[in-house]
Structures are given as C-alpha cells and as structure tokens.
Tab-separated table of C-alpha atoms and ligand atoms in Angstrom:
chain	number	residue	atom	x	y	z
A	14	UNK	CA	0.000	0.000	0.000
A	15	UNK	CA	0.939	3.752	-0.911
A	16	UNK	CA	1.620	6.018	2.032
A	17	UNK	CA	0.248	8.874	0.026
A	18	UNK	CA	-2.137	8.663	-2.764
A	19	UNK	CA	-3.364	11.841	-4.296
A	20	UNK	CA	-5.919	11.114	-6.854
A	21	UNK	CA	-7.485	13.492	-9.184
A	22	UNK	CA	-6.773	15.777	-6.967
A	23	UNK	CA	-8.153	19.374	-7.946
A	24	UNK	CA	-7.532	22.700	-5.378
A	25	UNK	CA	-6.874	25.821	-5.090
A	26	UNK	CA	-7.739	29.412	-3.018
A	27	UNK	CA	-11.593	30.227	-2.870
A	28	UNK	CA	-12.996	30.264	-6.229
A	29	UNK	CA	-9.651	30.037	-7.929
A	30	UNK	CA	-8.787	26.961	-8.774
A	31	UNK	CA	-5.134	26.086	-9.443
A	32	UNK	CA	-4.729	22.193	-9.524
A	33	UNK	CA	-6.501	20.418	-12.202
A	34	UNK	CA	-6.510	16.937	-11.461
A	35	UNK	CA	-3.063	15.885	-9.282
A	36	UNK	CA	-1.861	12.287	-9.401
A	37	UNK	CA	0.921	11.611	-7.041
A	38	UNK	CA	1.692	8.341	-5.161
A	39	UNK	CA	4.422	7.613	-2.670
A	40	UNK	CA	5.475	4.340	-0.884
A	41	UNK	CA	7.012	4.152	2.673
A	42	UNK	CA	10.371	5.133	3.019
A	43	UNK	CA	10.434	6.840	-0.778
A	44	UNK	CA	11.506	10.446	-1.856
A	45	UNK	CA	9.248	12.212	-4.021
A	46	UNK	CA	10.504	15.454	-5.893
A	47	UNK	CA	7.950	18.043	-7.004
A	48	UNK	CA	8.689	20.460	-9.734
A	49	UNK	CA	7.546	23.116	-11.683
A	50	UNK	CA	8.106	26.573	-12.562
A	51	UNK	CA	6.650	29.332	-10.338
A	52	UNK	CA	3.484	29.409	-10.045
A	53	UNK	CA	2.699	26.212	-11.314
A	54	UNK	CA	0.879	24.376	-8.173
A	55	UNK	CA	3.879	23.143	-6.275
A	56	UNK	CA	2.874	24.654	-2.760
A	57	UNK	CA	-1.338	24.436	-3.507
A	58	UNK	CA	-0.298	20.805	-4.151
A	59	UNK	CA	1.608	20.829	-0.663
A	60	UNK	CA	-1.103	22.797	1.273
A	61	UNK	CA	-4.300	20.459	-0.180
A	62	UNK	CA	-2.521	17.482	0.868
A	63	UNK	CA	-2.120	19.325	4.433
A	64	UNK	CA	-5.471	20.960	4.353
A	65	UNK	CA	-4.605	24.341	3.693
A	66	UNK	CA	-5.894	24.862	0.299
A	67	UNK	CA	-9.624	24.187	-0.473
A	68	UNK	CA	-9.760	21.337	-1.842
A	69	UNK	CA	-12.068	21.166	-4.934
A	70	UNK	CA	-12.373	17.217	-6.144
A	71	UNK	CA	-10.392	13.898	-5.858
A	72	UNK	CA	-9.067	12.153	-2.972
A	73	UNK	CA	-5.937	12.497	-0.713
A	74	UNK	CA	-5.141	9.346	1.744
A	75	UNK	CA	-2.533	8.577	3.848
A	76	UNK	CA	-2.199	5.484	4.728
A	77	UNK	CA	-5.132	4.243	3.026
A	78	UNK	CA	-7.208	6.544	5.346
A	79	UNK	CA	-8.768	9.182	3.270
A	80	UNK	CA	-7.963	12.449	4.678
A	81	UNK	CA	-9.440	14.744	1.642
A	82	UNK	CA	-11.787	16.341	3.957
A	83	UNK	CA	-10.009	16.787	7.416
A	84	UNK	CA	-8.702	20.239	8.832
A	85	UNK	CA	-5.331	20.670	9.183
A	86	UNK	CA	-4.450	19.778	12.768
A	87	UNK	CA	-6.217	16.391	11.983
A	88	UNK	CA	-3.867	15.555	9.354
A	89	UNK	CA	-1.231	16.632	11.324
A	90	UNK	CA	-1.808	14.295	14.045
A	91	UNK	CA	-2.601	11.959	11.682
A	92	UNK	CA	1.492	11.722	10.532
A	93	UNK	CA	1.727	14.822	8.028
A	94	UNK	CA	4.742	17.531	9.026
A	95	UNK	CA	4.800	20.276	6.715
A	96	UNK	CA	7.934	22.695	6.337
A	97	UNK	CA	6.508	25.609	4.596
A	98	UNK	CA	7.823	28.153	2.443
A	99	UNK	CA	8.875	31.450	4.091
A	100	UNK	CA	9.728	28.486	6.974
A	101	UNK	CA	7.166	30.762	9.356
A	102	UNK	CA	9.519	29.959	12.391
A	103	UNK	CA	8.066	31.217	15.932
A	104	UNK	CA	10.516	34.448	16.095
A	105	UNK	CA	10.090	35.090	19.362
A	106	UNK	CA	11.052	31.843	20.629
A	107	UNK	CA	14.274	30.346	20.912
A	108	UNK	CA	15.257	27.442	18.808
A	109	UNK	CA	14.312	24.531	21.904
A	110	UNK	CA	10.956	26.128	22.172
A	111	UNK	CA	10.258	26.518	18.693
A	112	UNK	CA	11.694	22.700	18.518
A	113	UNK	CA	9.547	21.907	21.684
A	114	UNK	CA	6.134	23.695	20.410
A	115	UNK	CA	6.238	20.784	18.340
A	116	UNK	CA	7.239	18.039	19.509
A	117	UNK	CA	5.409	14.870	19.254
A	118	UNK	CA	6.601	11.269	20.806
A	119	UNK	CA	8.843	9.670	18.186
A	120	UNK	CA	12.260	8.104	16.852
A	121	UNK	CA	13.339	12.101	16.191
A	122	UNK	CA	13.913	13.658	19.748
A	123	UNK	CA	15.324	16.703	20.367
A	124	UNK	CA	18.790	15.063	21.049
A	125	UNK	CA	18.311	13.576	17.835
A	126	UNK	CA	17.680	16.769	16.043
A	127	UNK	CA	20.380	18.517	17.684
A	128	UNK	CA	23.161	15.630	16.396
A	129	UNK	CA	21.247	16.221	13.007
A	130	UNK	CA	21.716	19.632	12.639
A	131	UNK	CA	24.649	20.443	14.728
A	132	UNK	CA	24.011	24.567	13.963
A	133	UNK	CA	20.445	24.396	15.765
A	134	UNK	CA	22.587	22.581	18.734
A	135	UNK	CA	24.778	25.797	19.169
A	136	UNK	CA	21.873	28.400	18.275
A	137	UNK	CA	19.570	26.377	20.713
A	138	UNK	CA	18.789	29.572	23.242
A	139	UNK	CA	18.797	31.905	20.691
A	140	UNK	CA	15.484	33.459	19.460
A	141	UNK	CA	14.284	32.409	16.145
A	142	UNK	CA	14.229	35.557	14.889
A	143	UNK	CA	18.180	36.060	15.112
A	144	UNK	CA	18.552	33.287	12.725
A	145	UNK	CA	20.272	33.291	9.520
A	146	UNK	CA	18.106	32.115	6.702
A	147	UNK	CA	19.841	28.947	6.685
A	148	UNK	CA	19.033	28.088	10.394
A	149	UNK	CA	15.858	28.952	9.942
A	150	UNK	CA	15.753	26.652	7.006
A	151	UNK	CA	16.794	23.682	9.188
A	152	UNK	CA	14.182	25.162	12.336
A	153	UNK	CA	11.342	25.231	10.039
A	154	UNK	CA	12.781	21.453	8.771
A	155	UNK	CA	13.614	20.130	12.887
A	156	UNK	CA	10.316	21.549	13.757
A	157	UNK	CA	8.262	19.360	11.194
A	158	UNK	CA	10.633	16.692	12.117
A	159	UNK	CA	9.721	17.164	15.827
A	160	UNK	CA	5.923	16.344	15.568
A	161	UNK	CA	7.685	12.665	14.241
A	162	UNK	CA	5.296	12.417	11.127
A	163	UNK	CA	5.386	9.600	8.740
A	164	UNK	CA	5.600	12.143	6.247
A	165	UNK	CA	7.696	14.697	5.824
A	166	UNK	CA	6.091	17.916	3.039
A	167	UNK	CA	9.216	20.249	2.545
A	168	UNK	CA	7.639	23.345	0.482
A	169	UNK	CA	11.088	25.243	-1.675
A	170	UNK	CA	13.610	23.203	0.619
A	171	UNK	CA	16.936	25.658	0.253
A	172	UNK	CA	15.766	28.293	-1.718
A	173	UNK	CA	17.448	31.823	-1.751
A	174	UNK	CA	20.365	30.098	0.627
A	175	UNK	CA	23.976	30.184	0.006
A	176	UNK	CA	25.409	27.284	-2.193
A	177	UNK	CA	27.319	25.668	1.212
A	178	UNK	CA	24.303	25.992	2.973
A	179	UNK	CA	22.153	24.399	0.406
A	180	UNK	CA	24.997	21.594	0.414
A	181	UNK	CA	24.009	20.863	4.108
A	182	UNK	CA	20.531	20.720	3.675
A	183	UNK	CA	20.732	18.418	1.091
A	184	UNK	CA	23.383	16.370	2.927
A	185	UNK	CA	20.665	16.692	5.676
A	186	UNK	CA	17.870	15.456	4.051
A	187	UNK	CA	20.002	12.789	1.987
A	188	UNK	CA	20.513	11.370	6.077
A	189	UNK	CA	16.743	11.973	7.165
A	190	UNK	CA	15.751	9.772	4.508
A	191	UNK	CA	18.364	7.418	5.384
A	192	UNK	CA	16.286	6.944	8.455
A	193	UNK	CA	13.201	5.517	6.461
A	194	UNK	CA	11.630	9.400	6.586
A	195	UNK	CA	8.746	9.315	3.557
A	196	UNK	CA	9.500	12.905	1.847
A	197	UNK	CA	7.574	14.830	-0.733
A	198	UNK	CA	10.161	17.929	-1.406
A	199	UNK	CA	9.666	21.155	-3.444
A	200	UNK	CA	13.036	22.212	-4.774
A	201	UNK	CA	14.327	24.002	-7.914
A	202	UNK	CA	18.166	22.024	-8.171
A	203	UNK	CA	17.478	19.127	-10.378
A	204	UNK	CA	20.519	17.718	-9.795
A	205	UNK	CA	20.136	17.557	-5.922
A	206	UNK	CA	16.489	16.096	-5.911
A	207	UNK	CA	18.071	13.560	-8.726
A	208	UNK	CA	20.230	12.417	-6.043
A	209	UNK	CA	17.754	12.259	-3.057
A	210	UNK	CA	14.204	11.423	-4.764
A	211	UNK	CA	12.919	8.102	-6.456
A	212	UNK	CA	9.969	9.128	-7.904
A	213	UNK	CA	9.728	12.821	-10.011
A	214	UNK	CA	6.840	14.975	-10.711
A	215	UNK	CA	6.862	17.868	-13.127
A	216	UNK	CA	3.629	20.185	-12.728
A	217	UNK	CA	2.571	22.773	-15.536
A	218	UNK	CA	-0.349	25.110	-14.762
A	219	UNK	CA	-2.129	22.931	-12.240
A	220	UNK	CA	-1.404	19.186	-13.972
A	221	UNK	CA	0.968	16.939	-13.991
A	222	UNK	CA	3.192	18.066	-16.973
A	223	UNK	CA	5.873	14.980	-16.574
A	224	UNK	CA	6.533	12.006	-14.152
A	225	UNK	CA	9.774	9.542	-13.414
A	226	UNK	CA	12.061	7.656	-11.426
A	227	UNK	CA	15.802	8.718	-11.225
A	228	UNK	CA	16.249	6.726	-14.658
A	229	UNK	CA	14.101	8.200	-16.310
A	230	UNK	CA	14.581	11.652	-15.166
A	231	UNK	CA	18.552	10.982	-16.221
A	232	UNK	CA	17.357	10.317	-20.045
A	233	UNK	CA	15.151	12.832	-19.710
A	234	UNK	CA	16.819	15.497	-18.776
A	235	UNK	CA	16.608	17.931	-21.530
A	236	UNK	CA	12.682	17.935	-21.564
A	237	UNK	CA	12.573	18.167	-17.965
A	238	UNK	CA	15.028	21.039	-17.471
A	239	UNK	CA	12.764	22.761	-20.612
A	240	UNK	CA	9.816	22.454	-18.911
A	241	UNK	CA	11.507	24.156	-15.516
A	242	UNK	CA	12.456	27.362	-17.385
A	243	UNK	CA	10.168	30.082	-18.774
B	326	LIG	P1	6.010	29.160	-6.461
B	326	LIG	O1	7.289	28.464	-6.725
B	326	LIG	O2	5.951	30.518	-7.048
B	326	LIG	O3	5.560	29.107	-5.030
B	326	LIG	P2	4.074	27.085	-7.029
B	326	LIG	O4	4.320	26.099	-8.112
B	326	LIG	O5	4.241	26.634	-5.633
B	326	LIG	O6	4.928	28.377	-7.325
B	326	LIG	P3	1.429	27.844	-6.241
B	326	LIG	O7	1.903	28.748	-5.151
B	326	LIG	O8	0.861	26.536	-5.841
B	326	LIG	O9	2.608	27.592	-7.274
B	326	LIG	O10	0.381	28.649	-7.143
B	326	LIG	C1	-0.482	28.044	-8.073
B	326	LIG	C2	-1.481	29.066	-8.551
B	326	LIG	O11	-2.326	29.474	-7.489
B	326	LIG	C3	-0.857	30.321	-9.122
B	326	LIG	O12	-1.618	30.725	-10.233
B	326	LIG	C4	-0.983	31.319	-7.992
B	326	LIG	O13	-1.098	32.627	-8.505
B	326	LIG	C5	-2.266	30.872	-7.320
B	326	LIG	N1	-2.255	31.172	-5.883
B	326	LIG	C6	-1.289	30.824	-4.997
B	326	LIG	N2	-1.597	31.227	-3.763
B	326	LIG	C7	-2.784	31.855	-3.855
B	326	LIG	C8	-3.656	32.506	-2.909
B	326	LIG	N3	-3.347	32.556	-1.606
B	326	LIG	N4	-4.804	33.039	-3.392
B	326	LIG	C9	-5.124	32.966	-4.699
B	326	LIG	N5	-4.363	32.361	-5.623
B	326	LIG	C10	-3.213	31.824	-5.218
C-alpha cells in the first residue's frame, strides 16, 4: 500500500482553482521530488494534501485513510509535518521552544535533532528571529521533524540560501531519509532532488506536466530542465 495517494486531486484558493486533477503516489520510506516553474501548483499541491488549500475534487489518503476532507491539525496528528515556504519559524522563541512547540513522541527527539543539525545545537537559546536564513531553514525542517510524522512535506527546501548551505541541507535530508523518513520535497536544483528522490513529478499550470524515477529523469533530462524554465 501507498503512504500517500493523491488522486485526481483538484484545489486551489476560494474560487480560484489552481490544480486540475493531481496524481501523485508515494510508498514508505520513498523520496518524491515536485517540480515546476513558479506558479505552477507546487505549494497548492503541498497545502491540499495538508489541508490548507480548499480542496475542490479527488481524494488524498494517507495510509489508506482518506484524509481529503479533514482540517489541518487532523492531518497533522494523523502523521503529516509540513515545512513551509517562508519556513514561518516562531521568532520570538528560541530554537528549543520553537523545537519543543512541536514536539510529538517519536524516533526524532530533540537530542536527535540537535546531532542532526549540529548549527540548531549551538543556536539552541537563541530566538528564532536572530537566525540566519539557513538556520531557519533547518528550524522550520527540525520543527516538522519534531511532531515525528510519517511524512515529511518540505515546500522550496533551500531556496534563496547560500550554495554551502544548500549543500548541508541536502546532505541533511540525503541522512533523514536514510532513516526511512517518507519525503515529498519542493526544490528548484534538479541535480540535488536527482540524487535524493525516487519518484519525479513535473507540474505545468495545475497538472501533472511529466513524471519519473531517477532513470528516467537521467534520459530525460533535456525535456525536464525545458519544462523548468520560462
Ligand atoms: P512558487 O514556486 O511561485 O511558489 P508554485 O508552483 O508553488 O509556485 P502555487 O503557489 O501553488 O505555485 O500557485 C499556483 C497558482 O495558485 C498560481 O496561479 C498562484 O497565482 C495561485 N495562488 C497561490 N496562492 C494563492 C492565494 N493565496 N490566493 C489565490 N491564488 C493563489
């Protein structure tokens, strides 16, 4: 069985409707890389699996349970951690309470965090607001980590962050997964999801424009790199 099955799954904000019909299905322990230019239905995708985004038609399940209709904080405790773009880290926290806001029971503990991402160790009394973006990057990542879910929704992963800090992340997540962590992951470096994802999903204006494994992404790299640039 599929730990994630999205099916036909249509969304968007109110009356505007930005996901045509979604298909996106991802086994335990897998990596799945979504992609598309901006503006394409990367994050409505991420926020009507979590509940954020109205959802309009089709099914989401996790599990096997369908969740399509459930608020967010149900889906959460049902197993769904979602590190959204912008990160939206508690500023006025310090990194332990932010980490500790969240926490759920689980394999990742704080210790466990802290050995993960050694910079949160050191920054661990300092507030999240005097955070690089990079730190914040790996709060917003340890904090949806912290509520242990059996899957992981990381919404533009290391974007705008220096190329050594994106190099961490990535070594980061290549070691979360390592762990069994399920992952869907919204990133623009096709060469890094390449290396950490199985399974590749290419949206274009709401549908699914283009979908792989690692294999065929590699032979098909031309047409997927065209259809990532305007
Ligand atoms: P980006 O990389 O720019 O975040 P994306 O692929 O994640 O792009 P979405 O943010 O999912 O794309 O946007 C899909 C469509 O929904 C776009 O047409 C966008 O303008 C629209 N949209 C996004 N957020 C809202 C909102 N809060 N209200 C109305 N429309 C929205």
């Amino acid at each position: 069985m599929s730990l994630l099955e999205v099916e036909g799954l249509k969304a968007g904000y109110g009356p505007a409707q930005a996901l045509h019909g979604v298909d996106l299905a991802l086994a335990e322990g897998e990596a799945l890389a979504l992609m598309g230019r901006n503006g394409m239905g990367k994050t409505t995708t991420l926020g009507a699996i979590m509940g954020l985004a109205t959802r309009m038609g089709g099914a989401v399940r996790l599990a096997g349970r369908d969740i399509t209709r459930l608020p967010p904080h149900r889906i959460a405790r049902l197993g769904v951690g979602l590190a959204p773009e912008g990160r939206r880290i508690f500023p006025a926290l310090t990194v332990e309470e932010n980490l500790r806001a969240a926490a759920r029971p689980g394999p990742w503990s704080l210790p466990r965090l802290y050995a993960l991402f050694p910079r949160l160790a050191e920054r661990q009394r300092n507030m999240g607001g005097q955070l690089s973006g990079g730190e914040q990057q790996m709060l917003a990542i340890g904090r949806a980590l912290a509520t242990n879910p059996r899957l992981l929704l990381l919404d533009e992963a290391t974007e705008g962050l220096a190329p050594v800090i994106r190099a961490e992340i990535w070594a980061q997540l290549a070691a979360i997964k390592a762990e069994g962590q399920s992952i869907v992951v919204v990133d623009k470096d096709l060469a890094a999801l390449a290396r950490l994802a199985e399974r590749h999903v290419v949206l274009e204006t709401g549908r699914v424009a283009w979908r792989g494994d690692g294999a065929a992404l590699r032979a098909e790299a031309g047409r997927v790199a065209k259809l990532l640039t305007v």
